[in-house]
């Protein structure tokens, strides 16, 4: 898509973009809203400390690895920020994190990434995109990532003509 939307030499930014987007999807939390809602302004101070650490890590990573280093630095900073907030909130509230669900979601994503890497260059990019979408739905089913309510929500959002294929792909 980067090559289609911009220029052909933007294809080299594929890996940094994937790292950055995956990190933001996995670790992005509206921290400011959480801290304000819970009236815990010190969480914002600690999150700013995580950002300063991210900048300190980013400089050497960017010098040695370029855009990939920057994407990794952002991922480290987001992870650290969320770990700080999680453990600080856990001291005050009984919070549990769904580690098993996260692992299943990660495995589903890894399975699709491996599949797309395997078919890279052997099929048209549109066909690869469709195959990747089908692989995503199948991996969600195989790894049991979605709850019954989430499956129902997806089927309710989709057009009626897609209900049967979604039932086959998602199960239930």
GROMACS .gro file of C-alpha atoms in nm:
model
  172
    1UNK     CA    1   0.000   0.000   0.000
    2UNK     CA    2   0.291   0.236   0.073
    3UNK     CA    3   0.417   0.185  -0.281
    4UNK     CA    4   0.070   0.241  -0.429
    5UNK     CA    5  -0.004   0.556  -0.231
    6UNK     CA    6   0.337   0.721  -0.245
    7UNK     CA    7   0.638   0.616  -0.448
    8UNK     CA    8   0.811   0.288  -0.517
    9UNK     CA    9   1.109   0.372  -0.296
   10UNK     CA   10   0.870   0.400   0.003
   11UNK     CA   11   0.856   0.020   0.004
   12UNK     CA   12   1.172   0.021   0.214
   13UNK     CA   13   0.973   0.182   0.499
   14UNK     CA   14   0.748  -0.124   0.523
   15UNK     CA   15   0.924  -0.289   0.818
   16UNK     CA   16   0.956   0.028   1.032
   17UNK     CA   17   0.588   0.107   0.963
   18UNK     CA   18   0.481  -0.243   1.065
   19UNK     CA   19   0.689  -0.226   1.385
   20UNK     CA   20   0.552   0.117   1.472
   21UNK     CA   21   0.189   0.033   1.399
   22UNK     CA   22   0.207  -0.300   1.581
   23UNK     CA   23   0.358  -0.132   1.887
   24UNK     CA   24   0.098   0.141   1.887
   25UNK     CA   25  -0.183  -0.110   1.845
   26UNK     CA   26  -0.050  -0.329   2.124
   27UNK     CA   27   0.062  -0.065   2.372
   28UNK     CA   28  -0.137   0.251   2.298
   29UNK     CA   29  -0.352   0.348   2.594
   30UNK     CA   30  -0.519   0.687   2.655
   31UNK     CA   31  -0.299   0.738   2.960
   32UNK     CA   32  -0.394   1.100   3.018
   33UNK     CA   33  -0.763   1.012   3.032
   34UNK     CA   34  -0.698   0.722   3.271
   35UNK     CA   35  -0.490   0.941   3.503
   36UNK     CA   36  -0.743   1.226   3.499
   37UNK     CA   37  -1.039   0.994   3.551
   38UNK     CA   38  -0.875   0.826   3.847
   39UNK     CA   39  -0.740   1.159   3.976
   40UNK     CA   40  -0.383   1.028   3.974
   41UNK     CA   41  -0.169   1.308   3.823
   42UNK     CA   42   0.155   1.137   3.930
   43UNK     CA   43   0.087   0.875   3.662
   44UNK     CA   44   0.139   1.148   3.405
   45UNK     CA   45   0.475   1.235   3.564
   46UNK     CA   46   0.590   0.873   3.540
   47UNK     CA   47   0.465   0.847   3.182
   48UNK     CA   48   0.668   1.155   3.095
   49UNK     CA   49   0.971   0.983   3.247
   50UNK     CA   50   0.905   0.692   3.011
   51UNK     CA   51   0.895   0.937   2.717
   52UNK     CA   52   1.231   1.084   2.823
   53UNK     CA   53   1.374   0.732   2.838
   54UNK     CA   54   1.229   0.668   2.492
   55UNK     CA   55   1.410   0.973   2.355
   56UNK     CA   56   1.734   0.864   2.524
   57UNK     CA   57   1.702   0.519   2.368
   58UNK     CA   58   1.594   0.659   2.031
   59UNK     CA   59   1.909   0.860   1.964
   60UNK     CA   60   2.153   0.567   1.955
   61UNK     CA   61   1.899   0.337   1.788
   62UNK     CA   62   1.831   0.587   1.510
   63UNK     CA   63   2.203   0.643   1.456
   64UNK     CA   64   2.270   0.272   1.421
   65UNK     CA   65   1.946   0.139   1.269
   66UNK     CA   66   1.765   0.435   1.113
   67UNK     CA   67   1.386   0.418   1.085
   68UNK     CA   68   1.370   0.067   1.231
   69UNK     CA   69   1.559   0.194   1.537
   70UNK     CA   70   1.310   0.477   1.580
   71UNK     CA   71   1.015   0.239   1.553
   72UNK     CA   72   1.174   0.009   1.813
   73UNK     CA   73   1.239   0.310   2.042
   74UNK     CA   74   0.873   0.413   2.020
   75UNK     CA   75   0.768   0.054   2.094
   76UNK     CA   76   0.998   0.043   2.400
   77UNK     CA   77   0.868   0.378   2.524
   78UNK     CA   78   0.502   0.281   2.485
   79UNK     CA   79   0.560  -0.054   2.655
   80UNK     CA   80   0.747   0.107   2.944
   81UNK     CA   81   0.481   0.375   2.987
   82UNK     CA   82   0.206   0.117   3.004
   83UNK     CA   83   0.398  -0.109   3.242
   84UNK     CA   84   0.455   0.184   3.477
   85UNK     CA   85   0.087   0.277   3.475
   86UNK     CA   86  -0.026  -0.083   3.508
   87UNK     CA   87   0.191  -0.155   3.811
   88UNK     CA   88   0.109   0.177   3.977
   89UNK     CA   89  -0.263   0.124   3.930
   90UNK     CA   90  -0.229  -0.233   4.045
   91UNK     CA   91  -0.094  -0.109   4.378
   92UNK     CA   92  -0.421   0.076   4.436
   93UNK     CA   93  -0.679  -0.132   4.251
   94UNK     CA   94  -0.734  -0.502   4.195
   95UNK     CA   95  -0.647  -0.509   3.824
   96UNK     CA   96  -0.582  -0.818   3.619
   97UNK     CA   97  -0.440  -0.826   3.271
   98UNK     CA   98  -0.568  -1.087   3.021
   99UNK     CA   99  -0.228  -1.240   2.941
  100UNK     CA  100  -0.376  -1.551   2.778
  101UNK     CA  101  -0.594  -1.344   2.542
  102UNK     CA  102  -0.300  -1.124   2.453
  103UNK     CA  103  -0.084  -1.427   2.377
  104UNK     CA  104  -0.356  -1.580   2.156
  105UNK     CA  105  -0.395  -1.249   1.971
  106UNK     CA  106  -0.016  -1.227   1.922
  107UNK     CA  107  -0.003  -1.584   1.792
  108UNK     CA  108  -0.286  -1.513   1.547
  109UNK     CA  109  -0.102  -1.205   1.419
  110UNK     CA  110   0.227  -1.392   1.394
  111UNK     CA  111   0.060  -1.673   1.198
  112UNK     CA  112  -0.082  -1.424   0.947
  113UNK     CA  113   0.252  -1.241   0.919
  114UNK     CA  114   0.434  -1.568   0.850
  115UNK     CA  115   0.171  -1.664   0.590
  116UNK     CA  116   0.202  -1.327   0.413
  117UNK     CA  117   0.581  -1.348   0.422
  118UNK     CA  118   0.559  -1.696   0.273
  119UNK     CA  119   0.340  -1.587  -0.021
  120UNK     CA  120   0.521  -1.256  -0.075
  121UNK     CA  121   0.606  -1.201  -0.437
  122UNK     CA  122   0.428  -1.514  -0.562
  123UNK     CA  123   0.081  -1.357  -0.591
  124UNK     CA  124  -0.063  -1.020  -0.684
  125UNK     CA  125  -0.077  -0.773  -0.392
  126UNK     CA  126  -0.459  -0.759  -0.410
  127UNK     CA  127  -0.480  -1.137  -0.392
  128UNK     CA  128  -0.228  -1.134  -0.106
  129UNK     CA  129  -0.442  -0.877   0.077
  130UNK     CA  130  -0.755  -1.091   0.036
  131UNK     CA  131  -0.563  -1.402   0.141
  132UNK     CA  132  -0.425  -1.213   0.442
  133UNK     CA  133  -0.775  -1.108   0.545
  134UNK     CA  134  -0.899  -1.466   0.518
  135UNK     CA  135  -0.594  -1.589   0.709
  136UNK     CA  136  -0.662  -1.330   0.979
  137UNK     CA  137  -1.019  -1.448   1.031
  138UNK     CA  138  -0.909  -1.811   1.031
  139UNK     CA  139  -0.630  -1.746   1.279
  140UNK     CA  140  -0.875  -1.562   1.505
  141UNK     CA  141  -1.088  -1.875   1.501
  142UNK     CA  142  -0.802  -2.123   1.543
  143UNK     CA  143  -0.649  -1.933   1.835
  144UNK     CA  144  -0.995  -1.855   1.987
  145UNK     CA  145  -0.917  -1.485   2.021
  146UNK     CA  146  -1.273  -1.351   1.999
  147UNK     CA  147  -1.546  -1.403   2.257
  148UNK     CA  148  -1.901  -1.493   2.150
  149UNK     CA  149  -2.007  -1.129   2.199
  150UNK     CA  150  -1.721  -1.002   1.982
  151UNK     CA  151  -1.807  -1.248   1.706
  152UNK     CA  152  -2.169  -1.137   1.722
  153UNK     CA  153  -2.065  -0.773   1.701
  154UNK     CA  154  -1.854  -0.836   1.389
  155UNK     CA  155  -2.139  -1.023   1.223
  156UNK     CA  156  -2.387  -0.744   1.311
  157UNK     CA  157  -2.160  -0.477   1.162
  158UNK     CA  158  -2.107  -0.668   0.837
  159UNK     CA  159  -2.369  -0.669   0.561
  160UNK     CA  160  -2.627  -0.949   0.585
  161UNK     CA  161  -2.491  -1.125   0.276
  162UNK     CA  162  -2.161  -1.180   0.462
  163UNK     CA  163  -2.322  -1.340   0.768
  164UNK     CA  164  -2.280  -1.698   0.648
  165UNK     CA  165  -1.914  -1.664   0.541
  166UNK     CA  166  -1.835  -1.486   0.870
  167UNK     CA  167  -2.003  -1.767   1.065
  168UNK     CA  168  -1.779  -2.014   0.879
  169UNK     CA  169  -1.466  -1.807   0.934
  170UNK     CA  170  -1.527  -1.701   1.293
  171UNK     CA  171  -1.730  -1.994   1.415
  172UNK     CA  172  -2.050  -1.979   1.618
   0.00000   0.00000   0.00000
